[in-house]
Amino acid sequence: MRIIAHLSDLHFGRVDEALLEPLRLRVRELAPHLVVVSGDLTQRARPSQFLAARRYLDSLPQPQVVVPGNHDVPLYNVFQRFFQPFHKYRRFINEDLEPGFCDEEIAVVGINTSRSFTWKEGSINAGQVAKVRAKLFGGPANVAKIIVTHHPFDVPEGRDENQLVARAEMAMKVFAECGADILLSGHLHTTHTTHSAERYRIPGHSALIVQAGSATSTRTRGESNSFNVLHVTPGDIRIDRYTWEPGKNEFSHAGSEEFSRASEGWHRK
Ligand SMILES: [Fe+2]
Ligand SMILES: [Fe+2]
């Protein structure tokens, strides 16, 4: 069994400072095998914000898989936005924009879906999909295959579908060939779990699409700050949601969803 803490949308520069220590304590207490951060580490991609994010990441358990979000690309500095979009991210967070992690139970591939030209919207290209394929295709069946992006492959009903990753259909076909089990993302500042088969009708395949809310941003779209913890075994996945409880000054367990593996994908228990 592997425990993965999935945090997203930290937004240093616009964080609720009161949450930082309680979040750190809760994540450490959960003793995850891996911490995933699915982008938007900063609010405006400023050096001071990246430095604060770097220090915070350093205070969380290792190893980590971190990918950039659109807020980690400069928006108003046009030169940097178009010519050095990830210069500061690389300097402070990770030279590798698409890190991964692999052991005997999980294989995790990070993909950078953030772009300079379409600043808010995300995209995935054929080269990135080929990279996922090279890493995940043909791996052992009992290893859970997990893909991490900032932008989502599904949105809750009623939300703007422009927020979906561009070229998602093309990517999902390859993810299905690879037997992808879980897609982790953020961006919406909304917690949401669904089956990929509800949007992408690919025979014999259904991955779990798991959105984390914002862990520490003051922009929470009416939802409490939250993060997810996944417990992954070859046959079962449990997703625990932890939400900020100001009265208790802690992130508390707020609910769980459980899924089991069937021949055509993951079923809610
Ligand atoms: Fe965000
Ligand atoms: Fe975002």
Coordinates of C-alpha atoms and ligand atoms in Angstrom, one line a residue:
M1 CA 0.0 0.0 0.0
R2 CA 1.2 3.5 -0.8
I3 CA 0.0 6.7 0.8
I4 CA 0.1 9.8 -1.5
A5 CA -0.7 13.3 -0.1
H6 CA -2.1 15.3 -3.0
L7 CA -1.8 19.1 -2.5
S8 CA -2.6 21.7 -5.0
D9 CA -2.9 25.5 -5.7
L10 CA -0.8 26.7 -2.7
H11 CA -0.6 30.2 -4.2
F12 CA 2.2 31.7 -2.2
G13 CA 1.7 35.5 -2.4
R14 CA -2.0 34.9 -1.5
V15 CA -1.9 32.3 1.2
D16 CA -3.8 32.2 4.4
E17 CA -0.7 32.2 6.7
A18 CA -2.7 30.6 9.5
L19 CA -3.0 27.4 7.5
L20 CA 0.6 26.7 6.8
E21 CA 1.7 25.2 10.1
P22 CA -1.4 23.1 10.6
L23 CA -1.1 21.8 7.0
R24 CA 2.5 20.9 7.5
L25 CA 1.7 19.1 10.8
R26 CA -1.1 17.1 9.3
V27 CA 0.9 16.0 6.2
R28 CA 3.8 15.0 8.3
E29 CA 1.6 13.0 10.6
L30 CA 0.1 11.1 7.7
A31 CA 3.6 10.0 6.8
P32 CA 3.0 9.7 3.0
H33 CA 5.3 7.7 0.8
L34 CA 5.0 10.6 -1.8
V35 CA 3.8 14.2 -1.8
V36 CA 2.3 15.4 -5.1
V37 CA 1.8 19.2 -5.6
S38 CA -0.3 19.8 -8.8
G39 CA 0.7 23.4 -9.6
D40 CA 0.0 27.0 -8.8
L41 CA 2.7 27.2 -6.2
T42 CA 2.7 31.0 -6.4
Q43 CA 0.2 33.7 -7.1
R44 CA 2.2 35.9 -9.5
A45 CA 5.4 33.9 -10.2
R46 CA 7.5 36.4 -8.2
P47 CA 10.9 35.4 -6.8
S48 CA 9.8 36.0 -3.2
Q49 CA 6.7 33.9 -3.8
F50 CA 8.8 31.1 -5.3
L51 CA 11.2 31.3 -2.4
A52 CA 8.4 31.0 0.2
A53 CA 7.0 28.0 -1.8
R54 CA 10.5 26.4 -1.9
R55 CA 10.9 26.7 1.8
Y56 CA 7.5 25.3 2.4
L57 CA 8.1 22.3 0.1
D58 CA 11.4 21.7 2.0
S59 CA 9.4 21.5 5.2
L60 CA 7.1 18.7 3.9
P61 CA 7.9 15.0 3.6
Q62 CA 10.0 13.7 0.6
P63 CA 9.9 12.5 -2.1
Q64 CA 7.8 14.9 -4.0
V65 CA 6.4 15.2 -7.5
V66 CA 5.7 18.9 -8.3
V67 CA 4.4 20.3 -11.6
P68 CA 3.9 24.0 -12.5
G69 CA 0.6 25.7 -12.8
N70 CA -0.5 28.7 -14.9
H71 CA 0.2 31.1 -12.0
D72 CA 3.8 29.9 -11.9
V73 CA 4.2 31.5 -15.4
P74 CA 4.6 35.4 -15.3
L75 CA 1.5 37.0 -16.6
Y76 CA 2.3 40.8 -16.8
N77 CA 6.0 40.6 -17.5
V78 CA 5.6 40.0 -21.2
F79 CA 9.3 39.3 -21.9
Q80 CA 9.5 36.7 -19.2
R81 CA 6.1 35.2 -20.0
F82 CA 7.1 34.5 -23.6
F83 CA 10.8 34.1 -23.5
Q84 CA 11.5 32.7 -20.0
P85 CA 8.2 31.4 -18.8
F86 CA 9.7 28.8 -16.4
H87 CA 12.9 30.5 -15.5
K88 CA 12.0 31.3 -11.9
Y89 CA 10.2 28.0 -11.4
R90 CA 13.3 26.1 -12.5
R91 CA 15.5 28.3 -10.3
F92 CA 13.5 27.9 -7.1
I93 CA 11.3 24.7 -7.5
N94 CA 12.8 22.2 -9.9
E95 CA 14.9 22.3 -13.0
D96 CA 12.7 19.4 -14.2
L97 CA 9.2 20.6 -15.1
E98 CA 8.0 17.0 -15.4
P99 CA 9.4 14.9 -12.6
G100 CA 8.3 11.4 -11.8
F101 CA 8.5 8.8 -9.2
C102 CA 8.5 5.0 -9.4
D103 CA 8.7 2.1 -6.9
E104 CA 7.4 -1.4 -6.7
E105 CA 3.8 -0.2 -6.2
I106 CA 3.3 3.1 -8.0
A107 CA 4.6 4.8 -11.1
V108 CA 3.9 8.6 -11.2
V109 CA 4.5 10.9 -14.2
G110 CA 4.3 14.6 -13.9
I111 CA 3.3 16.6 -17.0
N112 CA 3.5 20.4 -17.4
T113 CA 0.2 21.6 -18.9
S114 CA 0.9 25.4 -18.4
R115 CA 1.6 27.6 -21.4
S116 CA 2.7 31.2 -22.1
F117 CA 0.3 32.0 -25.0
T118 CA -2.9 30.7 -23.5
W119 CA -1.9 31.8 -20.0
K120 CA -5.0 30.4 -18.1
E121 CA -5.8 27.4 -20.2
G122 CA -3.8 24.3 -20.2
S123 CA -2.6 22.0 -23.0
I124 CA -0.8 18.7 -23.6
N125 CA 1.1 18.0 -26.7
A126 CA 2.0 14.8 -28.6
G127 CA 5.6 14.8 -27.3
Q128 CA 4.3 14.9 -23.7
V129 CA 1.9 12.1 -24.4
A130 CA 4.7 10.1 -26.0
K131 CA 6.7 10.6 -22.8
V132 CA 3.9 9.3 -20.7
R133 CA 3.7 6.3 -23.0
A134 CA 7.4 5.6 -22.8
K135 CA 7.3 5.6 -19.0
L136 CA 4.0 3.8 -18.4
F137 CA 3.2 1.5 -21.3
G138 CA 3.8 -2.2 -20.6
G139 CA 4.6 -1.7 -16.9
P140 CA 3.6 -4.4 -14.4
A141 CA -0.2 -4.7 -13.9
N142 CA 0.1 -4.5 -10.1
V143 CA 1.8 -1.1 -10.2
A144 CA -0.7 1.8 -10.1
K145 CA -0.1 4.3 -12.9
I146 CA -0.6 7.9 -12.0
I147 CA -0.4 11.0 -14.1
V148 CA -0.1 14.5 -12.5
T149 CA -1.1 17.7 -14.3
H150 CA -2.2 21.1 -13.1
H151 CA -5.1 21.5 -15.5
P152 CA -7.9 19.0 -15.2
F153 CA -9.1 16.2 -17.5
D154 CA -12.6 16.6 -16.2
V155 CA -14.6 19.4 -14.7
P156 CA -17.7 19.2 -12.4
E157 CA -21.0 19.7 -14.0
G158 CA -21.7 23.4 -14.7
R159 CA -18.1 24.5 -14.7
D160 CA -16.5 26.1 -17.7
E161 CA -15.2 23.3 -20.1
N162 CA -12.5 25.6 -21.4
Q163 CA -10.7 24.7 -18.2
L164 CA -10.2 21.2 -19.5
V165 CA -6.7 20.4 -20.9
A166 CA -6.6 21.1 -24.6
R167 CA -6.1 17.9 -26.6
A168 CA -7.4 15.8 -23.7
E169 CA -9.1 13.3 -26.0
M170 CA -5.9 12.6 -27.8
A171 CA -4.0 12.2 -24.5
M172 CA -6.7 10.0 -22.9
K173 CA -6.5 7.4 -25.7
V174 CA -2.8 6.9 -25.0
F175 CA -3.4 7.0 -21.2
A176 CA -5.9 4.2 -21.7
E177 CA -3.4 2.2 -23.8
C178 CA -1.0 2.5 -20.9
G179 CA -3.6 1.4 -18.4
A180 CA -3.5 4.7 -16.4
D181 CA -5.2 4.3 -13.1
I182 CA -5.4 7.8 -11.6
L183 CA -5.1 11.4 -13.0
L184 CA -4.3 14.0 -10.3
S185 CA -4.8 17.7 -11.0
G186 CA -5.8 21.0 -9.5
H187 CA -6.5 24.5 -11.0
L188 CA -10.3 24.6 -10.3
H189 CA -9.9 25.1 -6.5
T190 CA -12.6 22.5 -6.2
T191 CA -12.5 19.0 -4.9
H192 CA -13.9 16.5 -7.3
T193 CA -13.5 12.8 -8.1
T194 CA -15.0 11.1 -11.1
H195 CA -14.4 8.3 -13.6
S196 CA -12.8 9.1 -16.9
A197 CA -15.4 6.9 -18.7
E198 CA -18.0 9.5 -17.9
R199 CA -16.4 12.0 -20.4
Y200 CA -14.1 9.8 -22.5
R201 CA -15.8 6.7 -23.9
I202 CA -12.8 4.4 -24.4
P203 CA -13.8 0.7 -24.3
G204 CA -12.3 -1.2 -21.4
H205 CA -10.8 1.7 -19.6
S206 CA -11.8 4.0 -16.8
A207 CA -9.3 5.9 -14.7
L208 CA -10.1 7.9 -11.6
I209 CA -9.9 11.7 -12.2
V210 CA -9.1 13.3 -8.9
Q211 CA -9.1 17.0 -8.3
A212 CA -7.7 18.6 -5.2
G213 CA -9.0 21.9 -3.9
S214 CA -6.7 24.7 -2.9
A215 CA -4.6 23.8 0.1
T216 CA -3.7 27.3 1.3
S217 CA -5.0 30.0 -1.1
T218 CA -7.5 32.6 0.1
R219 CA -9.4 32.1 -3.2
T220 CA -11.4 29.0 -2.4
R221 CA -14.5 29.4 -4.6
G222 CA -16.8 28.8 -1.7
E223 CA -15.1 25.6 -0.6
S224 CA -12.9 25.2 2.5
N225 CA -9.2 24.8 1.9
S226 CA -8.5 21.1 1.5
F227 CA -6.2 18.4 0.3
N228 CA -6.5 14.7 -0.6
V229 CA -4.7 11.6 0.7
L230 CA -4.8 8.5 -1.5
H231 CA -4.3 5.0 -0.2
V232 CA -3.3 2.9 -3.2
T233 CA -3.2 -0.9 -3.4
P234 CA -3.3 -3.0 -6.5
G235 CA -7.0 -3.7 -6.1
D236 CA -8.3 -0.8 -4.1
I237 CA -8.0 3.0 -3.8
R238 CA -9.3 5.1 -0.9
I239 CA -9.3 8.9 -1.2
D240 CA -9.5 10.7 2.1
R241 CA -10.3 14.4 2.0
Y242 CA -8.9 16.7 4.7
T243 CA -10.5 20.2 5.1
W244 CA -9.5 23.2 7.1
E245 CA -11.5 23.6 10.3
P246 CA -10.8 27.1 11.7
G247 CA -12.6 26.3 15.0
K248 CA -10.2 23.4 15.6
N249 CA -7.2 25.1 13.9
E250 CA -6.5 22.0 12.0
F251 CA -7.1 20.1 8.7
S252 CA -9.6 17.4 9.7
H253 CA -10.7 14.2 7.9
A254 CA -13.9 15.2 6.2
G255 CA -14.8 12.1 4.2
S256 CA -13.6 9.2 2.1
E257 CA -14.4 7.6 -1.2
E258 CA -13.4 4.0 -2.0
F259 CA -12.9 2.3 -5.3
S260 CA -12.1 -1.2 -6.4
R261 CA -10.5 -2.5 -9.6
A262 CA -12.7 -4.3 -12.1
S263 CA -11.8 -5.5 -15.6
E264 CA -12.8 -2.2 -17.2
G265 CA -11.5 0.2 -14.6
W266 CA -12.2 1.6 -11.1
H267 CA -15.7 1.2 -9.5
R268 CA -17.0 3.2 -6.6
K269 CA -17.6 0.8 -3.7
Ligands
FE1 FE -4.9 28.0 -8.7
FE2 FE -4.4 27.3 -12.1

